[in-house]
Coordinates of C-alpha atoms and ligand atoms in Angstrom, one line a residue:
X1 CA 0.0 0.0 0.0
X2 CA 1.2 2.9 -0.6
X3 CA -0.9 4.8 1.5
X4 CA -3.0 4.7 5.0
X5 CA -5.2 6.9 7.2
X6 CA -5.2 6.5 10.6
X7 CA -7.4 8.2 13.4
X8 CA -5.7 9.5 16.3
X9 CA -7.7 9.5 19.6
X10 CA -7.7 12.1 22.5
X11 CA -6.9 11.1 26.1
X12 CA -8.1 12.2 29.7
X13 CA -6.6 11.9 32.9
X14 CA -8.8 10.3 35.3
X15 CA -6.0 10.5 38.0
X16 CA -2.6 12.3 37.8
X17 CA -0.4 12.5 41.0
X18 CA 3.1 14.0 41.7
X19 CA 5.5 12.0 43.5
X20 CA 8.3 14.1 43.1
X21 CA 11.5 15.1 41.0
X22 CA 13.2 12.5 38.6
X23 CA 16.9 12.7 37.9
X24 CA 16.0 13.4 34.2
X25 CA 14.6 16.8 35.0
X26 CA 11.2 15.2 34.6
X27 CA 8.4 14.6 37.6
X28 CA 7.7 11.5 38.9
X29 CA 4.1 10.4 38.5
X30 CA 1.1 7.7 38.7
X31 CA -1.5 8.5 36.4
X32 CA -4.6 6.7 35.5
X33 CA -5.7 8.1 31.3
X34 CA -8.2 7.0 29.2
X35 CA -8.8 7.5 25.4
X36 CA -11.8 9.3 24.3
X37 CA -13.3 9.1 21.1
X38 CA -12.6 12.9 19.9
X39 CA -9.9 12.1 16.9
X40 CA -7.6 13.6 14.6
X41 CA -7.0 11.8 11.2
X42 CA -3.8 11.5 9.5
X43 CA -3.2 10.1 6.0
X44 CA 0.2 8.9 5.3
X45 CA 1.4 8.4 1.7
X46 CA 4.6 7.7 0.3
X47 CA 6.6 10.3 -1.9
X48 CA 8.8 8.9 -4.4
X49 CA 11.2 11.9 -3.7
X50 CA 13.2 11.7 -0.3
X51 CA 11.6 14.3 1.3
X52 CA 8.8 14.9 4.9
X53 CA 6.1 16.9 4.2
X54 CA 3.3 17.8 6.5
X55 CA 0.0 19.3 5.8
X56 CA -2.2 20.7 8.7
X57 CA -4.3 23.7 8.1
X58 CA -5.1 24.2 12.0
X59 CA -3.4 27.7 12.4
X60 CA -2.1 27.0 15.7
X61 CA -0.3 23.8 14.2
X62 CA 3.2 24.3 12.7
X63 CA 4.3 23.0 9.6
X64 CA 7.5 22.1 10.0
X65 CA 10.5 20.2 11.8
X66 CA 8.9 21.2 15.6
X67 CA 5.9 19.5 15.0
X68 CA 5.9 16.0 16.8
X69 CA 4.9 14.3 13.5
X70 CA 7.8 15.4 11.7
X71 CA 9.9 14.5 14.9
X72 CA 8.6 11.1 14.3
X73 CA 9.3 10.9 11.4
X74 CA 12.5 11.5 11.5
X75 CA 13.3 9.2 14.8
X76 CA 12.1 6.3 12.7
X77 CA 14.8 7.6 9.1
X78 CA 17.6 8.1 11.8
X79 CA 16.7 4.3 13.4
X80 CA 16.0 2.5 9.9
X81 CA 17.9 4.3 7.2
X82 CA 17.4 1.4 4.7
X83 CA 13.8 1.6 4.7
X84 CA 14.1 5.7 4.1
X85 CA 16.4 4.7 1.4
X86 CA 14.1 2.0 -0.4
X87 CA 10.3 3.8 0.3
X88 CA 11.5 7.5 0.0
X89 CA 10.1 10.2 1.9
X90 CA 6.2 10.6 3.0
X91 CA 3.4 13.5 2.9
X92 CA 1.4 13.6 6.1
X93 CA -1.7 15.4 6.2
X94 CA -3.2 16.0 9.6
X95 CA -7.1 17.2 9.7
X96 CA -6.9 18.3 13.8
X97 CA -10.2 18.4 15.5
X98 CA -8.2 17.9 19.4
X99 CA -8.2 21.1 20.3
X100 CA -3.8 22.0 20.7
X101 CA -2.3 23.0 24.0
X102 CA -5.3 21.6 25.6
X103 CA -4.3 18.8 28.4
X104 CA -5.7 16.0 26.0
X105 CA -2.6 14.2 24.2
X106 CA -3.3 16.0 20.3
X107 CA 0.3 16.0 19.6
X108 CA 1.2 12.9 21.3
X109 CA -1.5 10.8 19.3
X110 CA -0.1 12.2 16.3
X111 CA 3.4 11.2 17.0
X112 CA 1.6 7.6 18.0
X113 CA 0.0 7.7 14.7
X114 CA 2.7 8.5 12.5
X115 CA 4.8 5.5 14.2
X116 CA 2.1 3.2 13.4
X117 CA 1.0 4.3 10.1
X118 CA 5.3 4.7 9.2
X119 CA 5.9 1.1 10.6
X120 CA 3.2 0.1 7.9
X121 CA 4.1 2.1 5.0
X122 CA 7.8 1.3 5.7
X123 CA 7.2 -2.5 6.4
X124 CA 9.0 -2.4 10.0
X125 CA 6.9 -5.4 11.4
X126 CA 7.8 -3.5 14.9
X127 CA 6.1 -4.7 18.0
X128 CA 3.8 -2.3 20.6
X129 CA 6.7 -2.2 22.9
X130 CA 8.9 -1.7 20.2
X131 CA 6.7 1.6 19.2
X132 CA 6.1 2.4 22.6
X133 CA 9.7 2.8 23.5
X134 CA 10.1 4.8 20.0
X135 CA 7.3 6.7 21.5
X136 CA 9.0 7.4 24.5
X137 CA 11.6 9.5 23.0
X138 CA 9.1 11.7 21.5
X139 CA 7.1 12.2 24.7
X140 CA 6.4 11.2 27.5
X141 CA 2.5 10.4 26.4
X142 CA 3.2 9.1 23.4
X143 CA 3.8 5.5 24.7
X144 CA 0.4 5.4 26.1
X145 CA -1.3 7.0 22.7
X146 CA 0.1 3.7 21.3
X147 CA -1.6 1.7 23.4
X148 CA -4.7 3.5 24.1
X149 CA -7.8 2.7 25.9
X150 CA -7.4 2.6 29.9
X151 CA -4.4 2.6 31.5
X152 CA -2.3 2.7 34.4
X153 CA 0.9 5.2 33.5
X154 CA 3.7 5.8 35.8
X155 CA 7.4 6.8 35.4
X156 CA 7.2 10.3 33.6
X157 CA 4.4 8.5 32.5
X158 CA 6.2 6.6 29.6
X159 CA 5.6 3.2 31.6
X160 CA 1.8 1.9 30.2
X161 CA 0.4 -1.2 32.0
X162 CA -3.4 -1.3 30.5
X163 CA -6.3 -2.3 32.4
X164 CA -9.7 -4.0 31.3
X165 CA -11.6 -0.5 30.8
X166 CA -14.9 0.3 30.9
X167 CA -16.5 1.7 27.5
X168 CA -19.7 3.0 28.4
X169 CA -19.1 5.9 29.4
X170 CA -19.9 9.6 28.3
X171 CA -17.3 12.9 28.6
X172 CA -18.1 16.2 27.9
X173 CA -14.9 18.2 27.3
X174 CA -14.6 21.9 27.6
X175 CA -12.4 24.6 26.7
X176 CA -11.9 28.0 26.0
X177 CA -10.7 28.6 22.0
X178 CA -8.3 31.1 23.2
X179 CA -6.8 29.8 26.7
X180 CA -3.9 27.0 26.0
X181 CA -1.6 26.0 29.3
X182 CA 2.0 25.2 28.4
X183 CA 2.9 21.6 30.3
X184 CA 6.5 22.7 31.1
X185 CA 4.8 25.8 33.0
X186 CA 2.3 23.6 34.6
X187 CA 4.8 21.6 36.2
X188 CA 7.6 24.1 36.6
X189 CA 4.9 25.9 38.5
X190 CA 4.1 22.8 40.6
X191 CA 7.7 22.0 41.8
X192 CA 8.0 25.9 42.8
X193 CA 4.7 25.6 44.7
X194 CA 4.9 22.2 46.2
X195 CA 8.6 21.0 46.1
X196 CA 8.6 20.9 49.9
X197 CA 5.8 17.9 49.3
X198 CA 8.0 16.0 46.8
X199 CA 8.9 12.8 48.0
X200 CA 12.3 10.4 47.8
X201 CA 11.8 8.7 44.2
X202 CA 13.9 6.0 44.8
X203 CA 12.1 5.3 48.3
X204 CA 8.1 6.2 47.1
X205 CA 8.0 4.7 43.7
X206 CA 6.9 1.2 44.6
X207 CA 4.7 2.3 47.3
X208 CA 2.5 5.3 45.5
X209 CA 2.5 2.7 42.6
X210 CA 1.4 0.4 44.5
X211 CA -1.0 2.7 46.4
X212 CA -2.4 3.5 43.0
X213 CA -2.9 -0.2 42.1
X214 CA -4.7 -1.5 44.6
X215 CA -6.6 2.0 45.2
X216 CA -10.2 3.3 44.3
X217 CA -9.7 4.8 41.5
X218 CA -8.5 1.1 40.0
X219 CA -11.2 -0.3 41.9
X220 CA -14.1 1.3 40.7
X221 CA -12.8 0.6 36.8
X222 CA -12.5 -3.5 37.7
X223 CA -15.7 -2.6 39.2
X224 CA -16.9 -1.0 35.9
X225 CA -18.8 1.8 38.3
X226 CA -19.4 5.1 36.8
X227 CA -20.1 6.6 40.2
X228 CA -17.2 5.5 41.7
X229 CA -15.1 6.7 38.7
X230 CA -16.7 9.7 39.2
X231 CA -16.2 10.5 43.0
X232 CA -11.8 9.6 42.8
X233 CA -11.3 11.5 39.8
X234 CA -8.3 13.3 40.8
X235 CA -5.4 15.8 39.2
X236 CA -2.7 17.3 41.4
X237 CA -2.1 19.8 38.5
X238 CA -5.3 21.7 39.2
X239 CA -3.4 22.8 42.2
X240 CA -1.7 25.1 40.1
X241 CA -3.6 25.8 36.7
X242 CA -6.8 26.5 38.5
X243 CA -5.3 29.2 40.4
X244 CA -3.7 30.9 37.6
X245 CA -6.8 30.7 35.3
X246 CA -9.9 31.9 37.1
X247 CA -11.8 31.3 34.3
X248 CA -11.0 27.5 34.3
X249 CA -11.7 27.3 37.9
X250 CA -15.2 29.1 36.7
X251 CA -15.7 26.7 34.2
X252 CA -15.1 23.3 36.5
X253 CA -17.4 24.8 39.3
X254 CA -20.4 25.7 36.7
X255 CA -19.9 21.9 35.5
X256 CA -20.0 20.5 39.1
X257 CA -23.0 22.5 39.3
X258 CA -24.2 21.1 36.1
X259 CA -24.6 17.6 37.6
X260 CA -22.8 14.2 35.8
X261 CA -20.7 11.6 37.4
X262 CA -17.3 13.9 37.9
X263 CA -15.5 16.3 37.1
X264 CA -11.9 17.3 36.4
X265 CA -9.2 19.4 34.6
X266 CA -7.6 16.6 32.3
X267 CA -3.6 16.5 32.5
X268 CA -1.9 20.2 32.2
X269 CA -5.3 21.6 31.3
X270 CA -6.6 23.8 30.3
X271 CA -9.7 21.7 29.0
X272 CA -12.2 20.6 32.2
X273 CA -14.5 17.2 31.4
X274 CA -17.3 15.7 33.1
X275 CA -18.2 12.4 33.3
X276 CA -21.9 10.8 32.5
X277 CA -23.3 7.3 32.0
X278 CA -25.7 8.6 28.9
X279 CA -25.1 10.3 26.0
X280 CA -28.6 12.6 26.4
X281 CA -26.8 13.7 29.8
X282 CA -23.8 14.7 28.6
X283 CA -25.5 17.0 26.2
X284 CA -27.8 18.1 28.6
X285 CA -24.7 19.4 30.7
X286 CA -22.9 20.4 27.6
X287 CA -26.1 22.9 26.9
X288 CA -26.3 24.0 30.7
X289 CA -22.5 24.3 30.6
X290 CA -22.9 26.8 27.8
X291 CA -26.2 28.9 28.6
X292 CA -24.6 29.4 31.9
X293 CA -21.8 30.9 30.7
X294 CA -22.4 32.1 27.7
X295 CA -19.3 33.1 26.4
X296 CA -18.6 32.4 22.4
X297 CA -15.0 31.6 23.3
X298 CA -16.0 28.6 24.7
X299 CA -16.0 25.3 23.3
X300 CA -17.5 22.0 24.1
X301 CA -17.7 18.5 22.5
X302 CA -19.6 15.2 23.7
X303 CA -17.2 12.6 23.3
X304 CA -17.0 8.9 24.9
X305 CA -14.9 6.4 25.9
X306 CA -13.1 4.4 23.6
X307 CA -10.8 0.8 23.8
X308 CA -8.4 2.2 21.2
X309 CA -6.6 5.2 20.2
X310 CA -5.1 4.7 16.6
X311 CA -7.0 3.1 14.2
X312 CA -6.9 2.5 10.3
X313 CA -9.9 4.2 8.5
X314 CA -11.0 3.9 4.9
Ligands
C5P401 O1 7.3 14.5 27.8 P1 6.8 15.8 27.3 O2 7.6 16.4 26.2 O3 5.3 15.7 27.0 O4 6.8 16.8 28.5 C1 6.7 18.2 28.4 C2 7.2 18.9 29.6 O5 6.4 18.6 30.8 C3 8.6 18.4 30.1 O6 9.6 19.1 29.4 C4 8.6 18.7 31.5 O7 8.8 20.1 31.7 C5 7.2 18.5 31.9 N1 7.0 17.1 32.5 C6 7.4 16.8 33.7 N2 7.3 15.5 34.2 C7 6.6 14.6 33.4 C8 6.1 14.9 32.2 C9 6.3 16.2 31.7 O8 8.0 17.6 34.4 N3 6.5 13.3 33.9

């Protein structure tokens, strides 16, 4: 083939905590993230001159070699030079509907995406953890993007043990057009705020893993309980994004008040979701979410959960 569309999902955070600094620079964490149905597509085809090209028309999405997808790209050229040599280069278009600098994964999943839909086009046969440890090098979400669905992610969050998830479940995400939170901010932030909290790596990791494992939030997915999902939804990063953005803390309490299962800021923010177990709900609050506030810089989607994050489409 010499071409292949892929769709790229979204993830949320249902649980994100901070253990503490990492010798790499990087923070310490146990996370809980699940894929939700809102997707980018990408279309991969092969050039027969040995050139990357990447076409996006979002105008918040850059074009060239600091997009994630061209990073990708060139990982897998620098790791297999033969197959660059025998395929040639590859276009990339990339139709965005995640919203960018939003907390949900956009550029990750298209990193994911173009390792999948490269190891196909280039004839790899690579394996998940093969990808996954590609991945890693890209981001630190891009190893769970690969493997989508529910997961447990701990590490810098590069380290993906997936869990039997729960797929009946509705998410209404919102965000204003105009408000994007950098991730190096939100956790630069964090370590100025709450360094004195950080615990010994070395000493913690096990436990607050194992904390996580045999906690509630893990619980109520075995369980597959809604309810419970809903009441230990948690994100340490809210500790410092919600302060700094009045209108997101705005926005999270008018979508408590707006009813549904939960509700939480997903990873860096600065998009805010609620959980529901019906799609008529989640619309209801995505309505009640927008009369009440009534600004036309915010937007909101009705999304679900989903078992997978990259997927070939015809
Ligand atoms: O891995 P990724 O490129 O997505 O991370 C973006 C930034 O977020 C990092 O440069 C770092 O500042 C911060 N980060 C962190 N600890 C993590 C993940 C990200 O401090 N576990």
């Amino acid at each position: 083939m010499d071409s292949y569309s892929l769709s790229a999902a979204a993830k949320i955070n249902l649980y994100l905590e901070v253990i503490g600094d990492r010798p790499d620079g990087y923070h310490e964490l146990v996370m809980v993230m699940q894929s939700v149905s809102l997707s980018d597509r990408l279309t991969l085809r092969r050039l027969n001159v040995p050139a990357i090209r990447l076409n996006c028309d979002h105008p918040l999405v850059p074009n060239d070699s600091s997009n994630l997808v061209h990073k990708a790209v060139v990982l897998l050229q620098s790791r297999f030079p033969q197959a660059w040599k025998q395929y040639g280069g590859v276009e990339i278009t990339l139709e965005k509907n995640i919203p960018v600098g939003a907390g949900l994964a956009g550029g990750s999943t298209n990193a994911a995406a173009t390792l999948i839909g490269l190891d196909m086009l280039w004839q790899l046969g690579l394996t998940q953890i093969e990808l996954q440890t590609l991945g890693a090098e890209l981001g630190s979400d891009v190893p769970f993007c690969i493997a989508g669905g529910t997961a447990i992610a701990t590490g810098r969050g590069e380290q993906v043990d997936s869990l039997y998830g729960i797929d009946n479940l509705y998410v209404v995400l919102a965000k204003y057009q105009n408000l994007s939170v950098s991730t190096p901010w939100a956790y630069q932030t964090y370590r100025q705020q709450f360094a004195s909290t950080y615990v010994s790596v070395s000493v913690e990791r096990e436990s607050r893993q194992e904390a996580l494992r045999s906690g509630a939030m893990v619980a109520a997915i075995s369980h597959q309980n809604g309810s419970e999902i809903g009441e230990h939804l948690h994100n340490d990063l809210e500790k410092v994004v919600l302060p700094a953005h009045p209108d997101v803390q705005k926005l999270k309490e008018t979508m408590v008040s707006c009813g549904g299962l939960g509700t939480l800021m997903s990873g860096s923010g600065p998009t805010v979701f609620t959980l529901t177990a019906t799609q008529a709900e989640a619309e209801a609050i995505a309505e009640q979410t927008r009369s009440r506030l009534s600004d036309p810089d915010l937007q909101l989607w009705v999304t679900s959960f989903t078992p997978t994050s990259i997927q070939m489409v015809t």
